[in-house]
Protein backbone atom coordinates (compact mmCIF):
# COMPACT_ATOMS: atom_id res chain seq x y z
CA UNK A 1 1.80 41.49 122.58
CA UNK A 2 4.60 41.60 119.98
CA UNK A 3 3.96 45.28 119.44
CA UNK A 4 4.32 45.90 123.15
CA UNK A 5 7.62 43.99 123.30
CA UNK A 6 8.95 45.85 120.24
CA UNK A 7 7.93 49.19 121.75
CA UNK A 8 9.67 48.28 125.00
CA UNK A 9 12.87 47.30 123.17
CA UNK A 10 12.83 50.54 121.20
CA UNK A 11 12.35 52.50 124.41
CA UNK A 12 15.24 50.74 126.15
CA UNK A 13 17.70 50.91 123.22
CA UNK A 14 18.92 54.47 123.97
CA UNK A 15 19.64 53.45 127.56
CA UNK A 16 21.82 50.58 126.40
CA UNK A 17 23.70 52.88 124.06
CA UNK A 18 24.21 55.42 126.82
CA UNK A 19 25.61 52.72 129.11
CA UNK A 20 28.36 51.98 126.58
CA UNK A 21 29.39 55.64 126.51
CA UNK A 22 29.95 55.55 130.28
CA UNK A 23 32.39 52.65 129.87
CA UNK A 24 34.97 54.83 128.13
CA UNK A 25 38.34 54.61 129.84
CA UNK A 26 38.88 56.76 132.92
CA UNK A 27 41.70 59.23 133.33
CA UNK A 28 44.91 57.17 133.37
CA UNK A 29 46.30 58.73 136.56
CA UNK A 30 43.32 57.74 138.70
CA UNK A 31 44.19 54.04 138.94
CA UNK A 32 47.38 54.76 140.88
CA UNK A 33 45.61 57.16 143.25
CA UNK A 34 42.86 54.61 143.91
CA UNK A 35 45.43 51.84 144.47
CA UNK A 36 47.29 54.00 147.01
CA UNK A 37 44.03 54.74 148.81
CA UNK A 38 43.08 51.06 148.93
CA UNK A 39 46.55 50.08 150.26
CA UNK A 40 46.47 52.81 152.87
CA UNK A 41 43.00 51.85 154.10
CA UNK A 42 43.96 48.16 154.25
CA UNK A 43 47.13 48.95 156.21
CA UNK A 44 45.47 51.36 158.64
CA UNK A 45 41.93 50.27 159.44
CA UNK A 46 39.87 52.50 161.64
CA UNK A 47 37.73 55.54 161.19
CA UNK A 48 40.27 58.29 161.78
CA UNK A 49 43.12 56.59 159.93
CA UNK A 50 40.92 55.78 156.94
CA UNK A 51 39.82 59.43 156.86
CA UNK A 52 43.46 60.51 156.76
CA UNK A 53 44.12 58.09 153.88
CA UNK A 54 41.13 59.48 152.03
CA UNK A 55 42.21 63.06 152.67
CA UNK A 56 45.64 62.37 151.14
CA UNK A 57 44.09 60.70 148.10
CA UNK A 58 41.53 63.47 147.80
CA UNK A 59 44.34 66.03 147.68
CA UNK A 60 46.00 64.05 144.89
CA UNK A 61 42.76 63.88 142.92
CA UNK A 62 42.13 67.59 143.53
CA UNK A 63 45.60 68.40 142.18
CA UNK A 64 44.87 66.22 139.14
CA UNK A 65 41.51 67.94 138.67
CA UNK A 66 43.10 71.39 138.85
CA UNK A 67 45.81 70.37 136.37
CA UNK A 68 43.26 68.87 133.96
CA UNK A 69 40.95 71.88 134.25
CA UNK A 70 43.88 74.23 133.63
CA UNK A 71 44.93 72.31 130.54
CA UNK A 72 41.40 72.35 129.15
CA UNK A 73 41.08 76.09 129.78
CA UNK A 74 44.46 76.69 128.12
CA UNK A 75 43.42 74.64 125.08
CA UNK A 76 40.14 76.51 124.80
CA UNK A 77 42.01 79.83 124.96
CA UNK A 78 44.53 78.90 122.26
CA UNK A 79 44.25 81.10 119.19
CA UNK A 80 42.98 79.45 116.04
CA UNK A 81 42.95 80.46 112.40
CA UNK A 82 39.36 79.30 112.04
CA UNK A 83 36.85 81.97 113.15
CA UNK A 84 34.11 79.39 113.73
CA UNK A 85 36.38 77.30 115.96
CA UNK A 86 37.38 80.39 117.94
CA UNK A 87 33.72 81.22 118.63
CA UNK A 88 33.00 77.62 119.58
CA UNK A 89 35.98 77.51 121.95
CA UNK A 90 34.95 80.79 123.57
CA UNK A 91 31.45 79.43 124.16
CA UNK A 92 32.81 76.15 125.52
CA UNK A 93 35.12 78.06 127.86
CA UNK A 94 32.22 80.16 129.16
CA UNK A 95 30.14 77.05 129.75
CA UNK A 96 33.03 75.18 131.38
CA UNK A 97 33.63 77.99 133.86
CA UNK A 98 29.93 78.19 134.73
CA UNK A 99 29.78 74.42 135.07
CA UNK A 100 32.82 74.29 137.35
CA UNK A 101 31.45 76.99 139.63
CA UNK A 102 28.10 75.21 139.90
CA UNK A 103 29.80 71.86 140.43
CA UNK A 104 31.84 73.19 143.37
CA UNK A 105 28.71 74.47 145.09
CA UNK A 106 26.92 71.19 144.38
CA UNK A 107 29.89 69.09 145.57
CA UNK A 108 30.14 70.89 148.88
CA UNK A 109 26.38 70.82 149.53
CA UNK A 110 26.02 67.18 148.53
CA UNK A 111 28.95 66.02 150.66
CA UNK A 112 27.63 68.03 153.59
CA UNK A 113 24.25 66.38 153.13
CA UNK A 114 25.70 62.87 152.80
CA UNK A 115 27.86 63.24 155.90
CA UNK A 116 24.74 64.27 157.82
CA UNK A 117 23.85 60.58 157.88
CA UNK A 118 26.31 60.32 160.78
CA UNK A 119 25.56 63.78 162.14
CA UNK A 120 27.62 64.46 165.23
CA UNK A 121 29.29 61.06 165.14
CA UNK A 122 32.90 60.18 164.55
CA UNK A 123 31.97 58.88 161.09
CA UNK A 124 30.68 62.23 159.85
CA UNK A 125 34.07 63.66 158.79
CA UNK A 126 35.05 60.30 157.26
CA UNK A 127 31.93 60.21 155.10
CA UNK A 128 32.50 63.84 154.13
CA UNK A 129 36.08 63.17 153.01
CA UNK A 130 35.07 60.02 151.14
CA UNK A 131 32.39 62.02 149.35
CA UNK A 132 34.88 64.74 148.35
CA UNK A 133 37.24 62.09 146.99
CA UNK A 134 34.48 60.39 144.99
CA UNK A 135 33.06 63.64 143.63
CA UNK A 136 36.50 64.88 142.57
CA UNK A 137 37.38 61.55 140.97
CA UNK A 138 34.12 61.53 139.05
CA UNK A 139 34.65 65.13 137.93
CA UNK A 140 38.12 64.26 136.61
CA UNK A 141 36.61 61.41 134.62
CA UNK A 142 33.74 63.55 133.34
CA UNK A 143 36.03 66.32 132.10
CA UNK A 144 38.57 63.87 130.71
CA UNK A 145 35.95 61.92 128.79
CA UNK A 146 34.28 65.07 127.52
CA UNK A 147 37.43 66.74 126.19
CA UNK A 148 39.77 63.82 125.44
CA UNK A 149 38.56 63.41 121.86
CA UNK A 150 39.04 67.08 121.10
CA UNK A 151 42.34 67.46 122.98
CA UNK A 152 43.99 64.01 123.19
CA UNK A 153 47.06 65.35 124.99
CA UNK A 154 45.25 66.78 128.05
CA UNK A 155 46.04 63.74 130.20
CA UNK A 156 49.81 64.11 129.80
């Protein structure tokens, strides 16, 4: 029995460690965007008005995502004196571009699928916009957390 419990704890340990990694701080600009969205939704309840609030916040997050992505790309393209670092940056840039292209296709397909829950109803566009906002926000956090250690000034 003790062996089984020890084996279970050893199996779960990597999951606990992974959970801590996900608790890293989010991009600093997202808190204000989320607060504006929450205020707007509280002030204007209703399907259509909430969708408009979400669309405005989604545009703000999309602008932040584009700015962050541009900064990361610029950093990866910066010349370096170290040949190894230049090769690594070129490979990271190639992978980032491929990842971003795949993510856009995935984002659109997933949000289309999620909004299908209310297919044909007035809630369909609201769910779609909420999904776009969430996916963009999560992508900002993913990129920020991935590159923040290497390029601490990308959030500025």
